[in-house]
Amino acid sequence: MQRLFVPLLLVLAVLLPLLAQASGMEYYIGVLTRILIFAMVAASLNFILGYGGMVSFGHAVFFGLGAYVTAIASFHGVTSAWLIWLLAALVTALVGLVIGLIALRTRAVYFIMITMALAQLFYYFFVGFRYYGGDDGLQVTARPLLGLGLDMSGDNAFYWVVLAWLMASLVLLQRLLSSRFGLALNAIRQNERRAQAIGYPALRYKLAAFVIAAVIAGLAGSLIGMSNLFASPKLLHWSQSGILLVMVALGGVGYFYGGLLGAAAFLLLEEVLSTHFEYWQIYVGLILLLVIMVAPRGVSSLATIGKTLRQGEQHGA
Amino acid sequence: MGNLIFEQVLNSLQFGVMLFLIASGLTLIFGVMNFVNLAHGSFFMIGAYVAAVAAGASGSFWLGLLVALPATAALGFLLEWLVFRRLYKKDHMVHVLATFAFILIFNDGVRMIWGPQPLPLNMPAAFAGPVNLFGLPYSSYRLLVMAVGMVVAVALYLLINRTRIGMWVRAGANNLEMVTAMGINIGLLFRLVFSFGLLLAALAGIMLGPLVAVQAGMGDDVLILAFVVVVIGGIGSVPGAAIGALIVGVVDTLGRSLLPQLFALFLSADAAASVGPALGSMMIYLVMIAVLFWRPSGLFPART
């Protein structure tokens, strides 16, 4: 049963837009697309945070940059989605490399504050850069083309493209984590000095992980640009980085599906609360506070606690 | 041009002094309790809101100030006892998340209570007009802000370096176990330092209230500036916060006001209008990167 769980979930994910259509809830296809895109960013953040121990408070910068690559490319008449994805990957890899090189010189609180400040640098760049819309943001003139005889202009088709990207990212992250690289990264998080003594070049491993996470977030950003047909500097703002951290924390830091779960939980919570309350963020804050107090490692850890409790009962009996 | 530069230099000093009030509290709380308080900017906002309401009801800015300062400090005292003291031993990620939750709660909380519109907070009537400074007119209120900031900075220096409480705080920042062993009530000391740091942030919010809009989220961008100050100065170091605040105040104000005009000298008006403001607001981050390249733990690292 457990081995069937993931494939079943995948089949359900593929069929979801059709189910939504059949039941007249087309509106939710857009919500689901957003969840998948944010799941991709949250998974990439969880990769460096939960496995690499890097508390990055500037992860939204890559997300926003990806969206701006889509908008700027479209502004200059680029229509190929593949070219945009390639550009988004290149730009975010480069920026990730530079930010990583600066931020990884420091550790702990300094790392948190510096990633946050460096991300603000890019936020203010786009706010001030009036040629590309300044603080009004930049429209994407039309959804880019996929070619190969495929069409992603429809909501369903776009959802499937996003799902494919999410799957590809998750597979990549899973393979990385179970490889020598992932094991080394884990060792570095647990005890950097010891890992270094064994001979792992800790800085290079952390930097590589940081850049990989940046590229995945950038690709997700390009997708949010294609989804909203709009790039806003707000996507890069530090509060957006905070929300990404909240997603990972809600879902479970260092649990493979933590990012996915957290993104879904946060966006559904937002969806429900914002339809009922004008000032819904206050409730998000209260729920977050409760989760931190009760289960600091996120919802995923509760499942483990449940399992441990049940095991305890069996032993007791 | 001379007038403008003179005015901008004074403005940047005044901004730097206010940044010091915010950043010194932030760095003190981190230095003593090892606690990352993202909600620090929220208390800057709450101070301004309470002052605006009290000043609006009484018609006096000073009464607003007198009500808002203890009210904000009391709120901090209460929250430290209810929530924050349970988090000190957990890692920084938990601090970040919990205090981020408070940002969400406070920002929407003030919107819920006072509505989405900014609240008016008028400067005291005696300081509403300009004064003549070396033959040039300058806002007397901004001079007052600068004076208040500097008086508090000196008082803070004396408090930390010349009093018994200051000695405990310095000792606590260096070696917590030792202070506990000496029989100091560390819980109470923490609560006092915490509320005092928030009081400084609230004071900055109240003084800046008449110059900026008193609205939800007004502390969010100030918080980042305070972080930059703390990072440049060295986390946990109050003198570092003073130097960092002056650097950030000067670079930010002058960068934003003078760079666009500087670029206009050798770029087309169109390009200067685009590049100038963008680069102007990025300047402090570039300075921060430069400082960190030179000294990764800031100018005056407090902990080794």
Coordinates of C-alpha atoms in Angstrom, one line a residue:
Chain A
M1 CA 0.0 0.0 0.0
Q2 CA 2.7 2.4 0.9
R3 CA 4.5 1.8 -2.3
L4 CA 1.3 2.6 -4.2
F5 CA 0.7 5.8 -2.3
V6 CA 2.9 8.1 -4.3
P7 CA 1.8 6.8 -7.8
L8 CA -1.9 7.0 -6.7
L9 CA -1.4 10.6 -5.5
L10 CA 0.3 11.4 -8.8
V11 CA -2.6 10.0 -10.8
L12 CA -5.0 12.0 -8.7
A13 CA -2.9 15.2 -9.3
V14 CA -3.0 14.6 -13.0
L15 CA -6.8 14.1 -12.9
L16 CA -7.6 17.0 -10.6
P17 CA -8.3 19.7 -13.2
L18 CA -10.7 17.3 -15.0
L19 CA -12.5 16.6 -11.7
A20 CA -12.7 20.3 -11.0
Q21 CA -14.1 20.9 -14.4
A22 CA -16.6 18.1 -14.1
S23 CA -17.9 19.4 -10.8
G24 CA -18.1 23.0 -12.1
M25 CA -15.2 24.3 -9.9
E26 CA -12.9 25.5 -12.7
Y27 CA -11.9 28.4 -10.4
Y28 CA -9.9 25.9 -8.3
I29 CA -7.6 24.9 -11.3
G30 CA -5.9 28.3 -10.9
V31 CA -5.6 27.7 -7.1
L32 CA -4.1 24.2 -7.7
T33 CA -1.6 25.6 -10.2
R34 CA -0.5 28.2 -7.7
I35 CA -0.1 25.4 -5.1
L36 CA 2.1 23.4 -7.4
I37 CA 4.3 26.4 -8.3
F38 CA 4.7 27.3 -4.6
A39 CA 5.4 23.7 -3.8
M40 CA 8.3 23.8 -6.2
V41 CA 9.8 26.9 -4.5
A42 CA 9.1 25.5 -1.0
A43 CA 10.7 22.2 -1.9
S44 CA 13.8 24.0 -3.1
L45 CA 14.0 26.0 0.1
N46 CA 13.5 22.9 2.2
F47 CA 16.4 21.3 0.3
I48 CA 18.9 24.0 1.5
L49 CA 17.2 24.6 4.8
G50 CA 16.2 21.2 6.0
Y51 CA 19.1 19.2 4.5
G52 CA 21.8 21.9 4.2
G53 CA 21.0 23.9 7.3
M54 CA 21.0 27.2 5.5
V55 CA 18.2 29.4 6.8
S56 CA 17.9 31.7 3.7
F57 CA 15.6 34.7 4.3
G58 CA 16.0 35.8 0.7
H59 CA 14.8 32.8 -1.3
A60 CA 12.0 34.9 -2.9
V61 CA 14.6 36.8 -4.9
F62 CA 15.0 33.8 -7.2
F63 CA 11.3 33.3 -7.5
G64 CA 10.8 37.0 -8.4
L65 CA 13.8 37.0 -10.8
G66 CA 12.2 34.0 -12.7
A67 CA 9.0 35.9 -13.1
Y68 CA 10.9 39.0 -14.3
V69 CA 12.8 36.9 -16.8
T70 CA 9.4 35.8 -18.2
A71 CA 8.1 39.4 -18.3
I72 CA 11.2 41.0 -19.7
A73 CA 11.7 38.3 -22.4
S74 CA 8.1 38.7 -23.4
F75 CA 8.6 42.5 -23.4
H76 CA 11.4 42.1 -25.9
G77 CA 9.3 39.7 -28.1
V78 CA 10.6 36.3 -27.0
T79 CA 7.7 33.8 -27.4
S80 CA 9.4 30.4 -26.7
A81 CA 8.8 29.0 -23.3
W82 CA 11.9 26.8 -23.6
L83 CA 14.1 29.8 -24.2
I84 CA 12.5 31.6 -21.2
W85 CA 13.1 28.6 -19.0
L86 CA 16.7 28.4 -20.1
L87 CA 17.2 32.1 -19.5
A88 CA 15.5 31.9 -16.1
A89 CA 17.8 29.0 -15.1
L90 CA 20.9 30.9 -16.3
V91 CA 20.0 34.1 -14.5
T92 CA 19.1 32.5 -11.2
A93 CA 22.1 30.3 -11.3
L94 CA 24.4 33.3 -11.7
V95 CA 22.6 35.4 -9.1
G96 CA 22.5 32.3 -6.8
L97 CA 26.2 31.9 -7.2
V98 CA 27.0 35.5 -6.4
I99 CA 24.6 35.7 -3.4
G100 CA 25.8 32.3 -2.2
L101 CA 29.5 33.3 -2.4
I102 CA 28.8 36.4 -0.3
A103 CA 26.3 34.9 2.2
L104 CA 28.2 31.7 2.8
R105 CA 31.2 33.6 4.0
T106 CA 29.1 34.1 7.1
R107 CA 27.0 31.8 9.3
A108 CA 24.0 31.5 11.7
V109 CA 22.2 34.9 12.2
Y110 CA 24.5 36.7 9.8
F111 CA 23.4 34.3 7.1
I112 CA 19.8 35.0 7.8
M113 CA 20.2 38.8 7.8
I114 CA 22.5 38.9 4.8
T115 CA 20.4 36.7 2.5
M116 CA 17.5 39.0 3.5
A117 CA 19.4 42.2 2.7
L118 CA 20.8 40.9 -0.5
A119 CA 17.3 40.0 -1.7
Q120 CA 16.2 43.5 -0.8
L121 CA 18.9 44.8 -3.1
F122 CA 17.2 43.1 -6.1
Y123 CA 13.7 44.2 -4.8
Y124 CA 14.8 47.9 -4.8
F125 CA 16.5 47.4 -8.2
F126 CA 13.1 46.4 -9.8
V127 CA 11.1 49.0 -7.8
G128 CA 13.4 51.8 -9.0
F129 CA 14.0 50.5 -12.6
R130 CA 11.2 52.3 -14.4
Y131 CA 12.1 51.0 -17.8
Y132 CA 10.7 47.6 -16.8
G133 CA 7.7 49.1 -15.0
G134 CA 9.2 50.1 -11.6
D135 CA 7.0 49.5 -8.7
D136 CA 4.0 48.9 -11.0
G137 CA 5.5 45.6 -12.2
L138 CA 5.6 44.4 -15.8
Q139 CA 2.9 42.7 -17.8
V140 CA 3.6 39.5 -19.8
T141 CA 2.0 40.2 -23.2
A142 CA 1.0 36.6 -23.9
R143 CA 1.6 33.1 -22.4
P144 CA 4.8 31.8 -24.1
L145 CA 4.6 29.0 -26.6
L146 CA 5.6 25.4 -25.9
G147 CA 6.1 24.4 -29.5
L148 CA 6.3 20.6 -30.4
G149 CA 2.6 20.8 -31.4
L150 CA 1.6 21.4 -27.8
D151 CA -0.5 24.2 -26.5
M152 CA -0.5 25.5 -22.9
S153 CA -2.7 28.5 -23.3
G154 CA -5.6 26.6 -21.7
D155 CA -5.8 26.4 -17.9
N156 CA -5.7 22.5 -17.8
A157 CA -2.7 22.3 -20.1
F158 CA -0.8 24.9 -18.2
Y159 CA -1.6 23.0 -14.9
W160 CA -0.1 19.8 -16.4
V161 CA 3.0 21.7 -17.6
V162 CA 3.5 23.0 -14.0
L163 CA 2.9 19.6 -12.6
A164 CA 5.5 18.2 -14.9
W165 CA 8.0 20.8 -13.7
L166 CA 7.2 20.0 -10.1
M167 CA 7.7 16.3 -10.6
A168 CA 11.0 16.9 -12.4
S169 CA 12.2 19.1 -9.5
L170 CA 11.1 16.6 -6.9
V171 CA 12.8 13.7 -8.7
L172 CA 16.0 15.7 -9.1
L173 CA 16.0 16.7 -5.4
Q174 CA 15.2 13.1 -4.3
R175 CA 18.1 11.7 -6.4
L176 CA 20.4 14.4 -5.1
L177 CA 19.5 13.7 -1.5
S178 CA 20.1 10.0 -1.8
S179 CA 23.4 10.5 -3.7
R180 CA 26.8 11.0 -2.2
F181 CA 26.3 14.7 -2.6
G182 CA 23.1 14.6 -0.4
L183 CA 24.8 12.5 2.3
A184 CA 27.7 14.9 2.4
L185 CA 25.4 17.9 2.6
N186 CA 23.6 16.2 5.6
A187 CA 26.9 15.5 7.2
I188 CA 27.9 19.1 6.8
R189 CA 24.7 20.3 8.4
Q190 CA 25.1 18.1 11.4
N191 CA 28.8 19.0 12.0
E192 CA 30.5 21.1 9.5
R193 CA 33.9 20.9 11.1
R194 CA 33.9 17.2 11.3
A195 CA 32.7 16.9 7.6
Q196 CA 35.6 19.2 6.6
A197 CA 38.0 17.1 8.6
I198 CA 36.9 14.0 6.7
G199 CA 37.8 15.9 3.5
Y200 CA 34.5 17.3 2.2
P201 CA 34.9 20.8 0.8
A202 CA 32.0 22.1 2.8
L203 CA 31.7 25.5 1.2
R204 CA 31.7 24.2 -2.3
Y205 CA 29.0 21.6 -1.4
K206 CA 26.8 24.2 0.3
L207 CA 27.3 26.6 -2.6
A208 CA 26.3 23.9 -5.2
A209 CA 23.1 23.2 -3.2
F210 CA 22.3 26.9 -2.9
V211 CA 22.6 27.4 -6.7
I212 CA 20.5 24.3 -7.4
A213 CA 17.8 25.6 -5.1
A214 CA 18.1 29.0 -6.7
V215 CA 17.5 27.5 -10.2
I216 CA 14.5 25.5 -9.2
A217 CA 13.0 28.6 -7.5
G218 CA 13.8 30.6 -10.6
L219 CA 12.0 28.1 -12.9
A220 CA 9.0 28.2 -10.5
G221 CA 9.2 32.0 -10.8
S222 CA 9.1 31.9 -14.6
L223 CA 6.0 29.7 -14.2
I224 CA 4.2 32.1 -11.9
G225 CA 5.0 34.9 -14.4
M226 CA 3.4 32.8 -17.1
S227 CA 0.5 31.9 -14.8
N228 CA -0.3 35.5 -13.7
L229 CA 0.9 37.1 -17.0
F230 CA 2.6 39.6 -14.7
A231 CA 5.8 40.1 -12.7
S232 CA 5.6 42.3 -9.6
P233 CA 8.5 43.5 -7.4
K234 CA 6.4 42.2 -4.5
L235 CA 7.4 38.7 -5.5
L236 CA 11.0 39.5 -4.4
H237 CA 10.0 41.4 -1.2
W238 CA 11.4 40.0 2.1
S239 CA 8.0 39.3 3.4
Q240 CA 7.6 36.9 0.5
S241 CA 10.8 35.1 1.6
G242 CA 9.2 35.0 5.0
I243 CA 6.1 33.3 3.7
L244 CA 8.2 30.7 1.9
L245 CA 10.0 30.0 5.2
V246 CA 6.5 29.7 6.9
M247 CA 5.4 27.2 4.2
V248 CA 8.4 25.0 4.9
A249 CA 8.0 25.3 8.6
L250 CA 4.3 24.5 8.4
G251 CA 4.9 21.5 6.2
G252 CA 8.0 20.2 8.0
V253 CA 11.7 21.2 7.8
G254 CA 13.8 18.4 6.6
Y255 CA 10.9 16.2 5.6
F256 CA 11.0 15.5 1.9
Y257 CA 7.3 16.4 1.2
G258 CA 7.4 19.2 3.8
G259 CA 7.6 21.9 1.3
L260 CA 4.8 20.5 -0.8
L261 CA 2.6 20.0 2.2
G262 CA 3.4 23.4 3.6
A263 CA 2.7 25.2 0.3
A264 CA -0.7 23.4 0.0
A265 CA -1.6 24.1 3.6
F266 CA -0.6 27.8 3.5
L267 CA -2.4 28.6 0.2
L268 CA -5.5 26.7 1.1
L269 CA -5.6 28.4 4.5
E270 CA -5.1 31.8 2.7
E271 CA -7.9 30.8 0.3
V272 CA -10.4 29.9 3.0
L273 CA -9.5 32.7 5.5
S274 CA -9.4 35.5 2.9
T275 CA -12.9 34.6 1.7
H276 CA -14.3 34.8 5.3
F277 CA -12.2 37.6 6.9
E278 CA -11.0 40.9 5.6
Y279 CA -8.0 40.8 7.9
W280 CA -7.1 37.2 7.5
Q281 CA -3.3 37.5 8.0
I282 CA -3.9 37.9 11.7
Y283 CA -5.3 34.3 11.8
V284 CA -2.4 33.0 9.7
G285 CA -0.1 34.5 12.2
L286 CA -1.9 33.0 15.2
I287 CA -2.0 29.5 13.5
L288 CA 1.7 29.8 12.7
L289 CA 2.5 30.7 16.3
L290 CA 0.5 27.7 17.5
V291 CA 2.2 25.3 15.1
I292 CA 5.7 26.6 16.2
M293 CA 4.8 26.1 19.9
V294 CA 3.2 22.7 19.4
A295 CA 5.2 21.2 16.5
P296 CA 8.3 23.3 15.8
R297 CA 9.3 20.9 13.0
G298 CA 6.0 21.2 11.2
V299 CA 2.9 19.2 10.4
S300 CA 5.0 16.3 9.0
S301 CA 6.6 15.8 12.4
L302 CA 3.1 15.3 13.9
A303 CA 2.7 12.1 11.8
T304 CA 6.0 10.8 13.3
I305 CA 4.9 11.7 16.8
G306 CA 1.7 9.8 16.2
K307 CA 3.6 6.8 15.0
T308 CA 5.9 7.0 18.0
L309 CA 3.0 7.3 20.4
R310 CA 1.3 4.2 18.8
Q311 CA 4.5 2.3 19.1
G312 CA 4.7 3.3 22.7
E313 CA 1.2 1.9 23.3
Q314 CA 2.1 -1.4 21.7
H315 CA 5.2 -1.7 23.9
G316 CA 3.1 -0.9 26.9
A317 CA 0.5 -3.5 26.1
Chain B
M1 CA 22.6 73.0 -4.9
G2 CA 24.5 74.1 -1.8
N3 CA 21.2 74.5 0.1
L4 CA 20.0 71.1 -1.0
I5 CA 23.2 69.4 0.1
F6 CA 23.1 71.1 3.5
E7 CA 19.5 70.1 4.0
Q8 CA 20.2 66.5 2.9
V9 CA 23.2 66.1 5.1
L10 CA 21.1 67.2 8.1
N11 CA 18.2 64.9 7.1
S12 CA 20.6 62.0 6.8
L13 CA 22.0 62.6 10.2
Q14 CA 18.6 62.8 11.7
F15 CA 17.6 59.6 10.0
G16 CA 20.8 58.0 11.2
V17 CA 20.1 58.9 14.8
M18 CA 16.6 57.4 14.6
L19 CA 18.0 54.3 13.0
F20 CA 20.4 54.0 15.9
L21 CA 17.4 53.9 18.4
I22 CA 15.8 51.0 16.5
A23 CA 19.0 49.1 15.8
S24 CA 20.5 49.5 19.3
G25 CA 17.4 47.8 20.8
L26 CA 17.6 45.0 18.2
T27 CA 21.3 44.4 18.7
L28 CA 20.9 44.6 22.6
I29 CA 18.2 42.0 22.5
F30 CA 20.3 39.8 20.3
G31 CA 23.5 40.4 22.2
V32 CA 22.1 39.6 25.6
M33 CA 19.4 37.0 24.9
N34 CA 20.7 35.6 21.5
F35 CA 17.2 36.2 20.2
V36 CA 16.4 37.3 16.6
N37 CA 13.4 39.7 16.8
L38 CA 11.9 40.3 13.4
A39 CA 8.9 41.9 15.2
H40 CA 11.1 44.8 16.3
G41 CA 9.8 47.0 13.5
S42 CA 6.2 46.2 14.6
F43 CA 6.9 47.9 17.9
F44 CA 8.2 50.9 16.0
M45 CA 4.7 50.9 14.3
I46 CA 2.7 50.2 17.5
G47 CA 4.4 53.1 19.3
A48 CA 3.5 55.5 16.5
Y49 CA -0.1 54.2 16.4
V50 CA -0.7 54.5 20.1
A51 CA 0.9 58.0 20.1
A52 CA -1.3 59.0 17.1
V53 CA -4.5 57.9 18.9
A54 CA -3.5 59.5 22.2
A55 CA -2.3 62.7 20.6
G56 CA -5.5 62.8 18.5
A57 CA -7.7 62.4 21.6
S58 CA -5.8 64.9 23.8
G59 CA -4.6 67.3 21.1
S60 CA -1.1 67.1 22.5
F61 CA 1.9 65.4 20.8
W62 CA 3.7 65.2 24.1
L63 CA 0.8 63.5 25.9
G64 CA 0.8 61.0 23.0
L65 CA 4.5 60.3 23.5
L66 CA 4.0 60.0 27.3
V67 CA 1.2 57.4 26.9
A68 CA 2.7 55.4 24.0
L69 CA 6.2 54.8 25.5
P70 CA 5.1 52.9 28.6
A71 CA 2.2 51.3 26.7
T72 CA 4.5 49.8 24.1
A73 CA 7.1 48.7 26.7
A74 CA 4.3 47.1 28.8
L75 CA 3.1 45.2 25.7
G76 CA 6.7 44.0 25.2
F77 CA 7.0 42.9 28.8
L78 CA 3.8 40.9 28.6
L79 CA 4.7 39.2 25.3
E80 CA 8.1 38.4 26.5
W81 CA 6.6 36.6 29.5
L82 CA 3.8 34.9 27.5
V83 CA 5.7 33.8 24.4
F84 CA 9.3 35.0 23.7
R85 CA 11.0 33.6 26.8
R86 CA 9.9 30.1 25.8
L87 CA 11.8 30.5 22.5
Y88 CA 15.3 31.6 23.7
K89 CA 16.7 28.1 23.8
K90 CA 15.4 27.1 20.4
D91 CA 17.3 27.8 17.2
H92 CA 17.2 31.0 15.3
M93 CA 14.9 29.6 12.6
V94 CA 12.2 29.3 15.3
H95 CA 12.8 32.9 16.5
V96 CA 12.5 34.1 12.9
L97 CA 9.2 32.3 12.3
A98 CA 7.6 33.2 15.6
T99 CA 8.4 36.8 15.3
F100 CA 7.4 36.8 11.6
A101 CA 4.0 35.5 12.9
F102 CA 3.8 38.5 15.1
I103 CA 4.5 40.8 12.2
L104 CA 1.4 39.3 10.4
I105 CA -0.6 39.6 13.6
F106 CA 0.4 43.2 14.4
N107 CA 0.1 44.5 10.8
D108 CA -3.4 43.1 10.3
G109 CA -4.2 43.8 14.0
V110 CA -3.7 47.6 13.6
R111 CA -5.7 47.5 10.3
M112 CA -8.5 45.7 12.1
I113 CA -8.6 48.2 15.0
W114 CA -7.8 51.5 13.2
G115 CA -8.7 50.7 9.6
P116 CA -6.5 50.6 6.5
Q117 CA -6.1 54.4 6.2
P118 CA -3.0 56.1 7.7
L119 CA -3.5 57.9 11.0
P120 CA -2.5 61.6 11.3
L121 CA 0.1 62.4 13.9
N122 CA 0.9 66.1 14.0
M123 CA 4.2 67.5 15.2
P124 CA 4.0 69.7 18.3
A125 CA 2.9 73.2 17.4
A126 CA 6.0 74.8 18.9
F127 CA 8.2 72.9 16.3
A128 CA 5.9 73.2 13.3
G129 CA 7.9 76.1 11.6
P130 CA 11.4 76.3 10.2
V131 CA 14.3 77.8 12.0
N132 CA 17.2 79.8 10.6
L133 CA 20.4 77.7 10.6
F134 CA 23.5 79.5 9.4
G135 CA 21.3 81.6 7.2
L136 CA 19.4 78.6 5.7
P137 CA 15.8 77.6 6.7
Y138 CA 15.5 74.1 8.2
S139 CA 12.7 72.2 9.9
S140 CA 12.8 72.8 13.6
Y141 CA 11.0 69.5 14.2
R142 CA 13.7 67.5 12.5
L143 CA 16.3 69.3 14.7
L144 CA 14.2 68.2 17.7
V145 CA 14.2 64.6 16.4
M146 CA 17.9 64.7 16.1
A147 CA 18.4 66.2 19.6
V148 CA 16.1 63.6 21.2
G149 CA 17.9 60.8 19.5
M150 CA 21.3 62.1 20.6
V151 CA 20.2 62.6 24.2
V152 CA 18.9 59.1 24.3
A153 CA 22.1 57.7 22.7
V154 CA 24.2 59.4 25.4
A155 CA 21.8 58.2 28.2
L156 CA 22.0 54.7 26.8
Y157 CA 25.8 54.8 26.8
L158 CA 25.8 55.9 30.4
L159 CA 23.2 53.3 31.4
I160 CA 25.2 50.5 29.9
N161 CA 28.6 51.6 30.9
R162 CA 28.1 53.4 34.2
T163 CA 25.2 51.7 36.1
R164 CA 24.8 48.4 37.9
I165 CA 22.0 47.2 35.5
G166 CA 24.2 48.1 32.6
M167 CA 27.0 46.0 34.2
W168 CA 24.6 43.0 34.5
V169 CA 23.5 43.5 30.9
R170 CA 27.1 43.5 29.7
A171 CA 28.0 40.5 31.8
G172 CA 24.9 38.7 30.6
A173 CA 25.9 39.3 27.0
N174 CA 29.3 37.8 27.7
N175 CA 28.7 34.9 30.1
L176 CA 25.1 34.0 31.0
E177 CA 25.9 31.2 33.4
M178 CA 28.2 33.3 35.4
V179 CA 25.6 36.0 35.8
T180 CA 23.0 33.5 36.9
A181 CA 25.5 32.0 39.3
M182 CA 26.0 35.5 40.8
G183 CA 22.4 35.4 41.8
I184 CA 21.0 37.9 39.3
N185 CA 17.3 37.3 38.4
I186 CA 18.1 36.6 34.8
G187 CA 14.4 36.2 33.7
L188 CA 13.6 39.6 35.0
L189 CA 16.8 41.1 33.5
F190 CA 15.8 39.7 30.1
R191 CA 12.3 41.0 30.3
L192 CA 13.6 44.5 31.2
V193 CA 16.2 44.5 28.4
F194 CA 13.5 43.3 26.0
S195 CA 11.0 45.9 26.9
F196 CA 13.6 48.6 27.0
G197 CA 14.8 47.7 23.4
L198 CA 11.2 47.9 22.2
L199 CA 10.7 51.2 24.0
L200 CA 13.6 52.6 22.0
A201 CA 12.0 51.3 18.8
A202 CA 8.7 52.9 19.8
L203 CA 10.4 56.2 20.6
A204 CA 11.8 56.2 17.1
G205 CA 8.4 55.4 15.6
I206 CA 6.7 58.2 17.6
M207 CA 9.3 60.8 16.7
L208 CA 9.3 59.8 13.0
G209 CA 5.5 59.5 13.0
P210 CA 4.8 63.1 11.9
L211 CA 7.4 62.8 9.1
V212 CA 6.2 59.5 7.6
A213 CA 2.7 58.0 7.3
V214 CA 1.5 56.2 10.5
Q215 CA 0.2 53.1 8.8
A216 CA 0.2 49.3 8.9
G217 CA 3.5 47.8 7.7
M218 CA 5.4 51.1 8.4
G219 CA 8.0 49.1 10.5
D220 CA 8.7 46.5 7.9
D221 CA 11.2 48.4 5.7
V222 CA 12.7 50.1 8.7
L223 CA 13.4 46.6 10.1
I224 CA 15.5 45.7 7.1
L225 CA 17.5 49.0 7.5
A226 CA 18.0 48.2 11.2
F227 CA 19.3 44.7 10.2
V228 CA 21.7 46.3 7.7
V229 CA 22.9 48.6 10.5
V230 CA 23.3 45.7 12.9
V231 CA 25.2 43.6 10.4
I232 CA 27.5 46.5 9.4
G233 CA 28.2 47.4 13.0
G234 CA 28.6 43.8 14.3
I235 CA 25.7 41.9 15.9
G236 CA 25.4 42.6 19.6
S237 CA 27.5 45.7 19.6
V238 CA 25.8 49.0 20.6
P239 CA 28.7 51.2 19.6
G240 CA 28.7 49.3 16.3
A241 CA 25.0 50.1 15.9
A242 CA 25.8 53.8 16.3
I243 CA 28.5 53.8 13.6
G244 CA 26.4 51.6 11.4
A245 CA 23.3 53.8 11.8
L246 CA 25.3 56.9 10.8
I247 CA 26.7 55.1 7.8
V248 CA 23.3 53.8 6.6
G249 CA 21.6 57.1 7.4
V250 CA 24.1 59.2 5.4
V251 CA 24.5 56.7 2.5
D252 CA 20.8 56.1 2.1
T253 CA 19.6 59.7 2.3
L254 CA 22.4 61.1 0.1
G255 CA 22.2 58.1 -2.3
R256 CA 18.5 58.6 -2.9
S257 CA 18.6 62.4 -3.2
L258 CA 21.9 63.0 -5.0
L259 CA 22.5 60.0 -7.2
P260 CA 19.7 60.7 -9.7
Q261 CA 21.0 64.3 -10.1
L262 CA 24.6 63.0 -10.4
F263 CA 23.6 60.6 -13.1
A264 CA 21.7 63.3 -14.9
L265 CA 25.0 65.0 -15.5
F266 CA 26.3 62.4 -17.8
L267 CA 23.3 60.2 -18.8
S268 CA 20.2 61.1 -20.8
A269 CA 17.3 62.3 -18.6
D270 CA 15.4 59.2 -19.4
A271 CA 18.2 56.8 -18.4
A272 CA 19.1 58.8 -15.3
A273 CA 15.4 58.8 -14.1
S274 CA 15.5 55.0 -14.4
V275 CA 19.0 54.1 -13.1
G276 CA 19.4 56.9 -10.5
P277 CA 16.6 55.9 -8.1
A278 CA 17.3 52.2 -8.5
L279 CA 20.9 52.6 -7.7
G280 CA 20.2 55.2 -4.9
S281 CA 18.1 52.7 -2.9
M282 CA 20.6 49.9 -3.5
M283 CA 23.6 51.9 -2.2
I284 CA 23.3 50.8 1.5
Y285 CA 23.2 47.1 0.5
L286 CA 26.3 47.6 -1.7
V287 CA 28.0 49.3 1.3
M288 CA 27.0 46.3 3.5
I289 CA 28.5 43.8 1.0
A290 CA 31.7 45.9 0.9
V291 CA 31.9 45.9 4.7
L292 CA 31.3 42.1 4.9
F293 CA 33.9 41.4 2.3
W294 CA 36.4 43.2 4.5
R295 CA 35.1 42.0 7.9
P296 CA 32.6 39.2 7.8
S297 CA 31.3 39.8 11.3
G298 CA 30.9 43.5 11.0
L299 CA 33.0 46.5 12.1
F300 CA 32.8 45.9 15.9
P301 CA 32.2 42.2 16.4
A302 CA 30.8 41.7 19.9
R303 CA 31.2 38.0 20.1
T304 CA 34.2 36.1 19.0

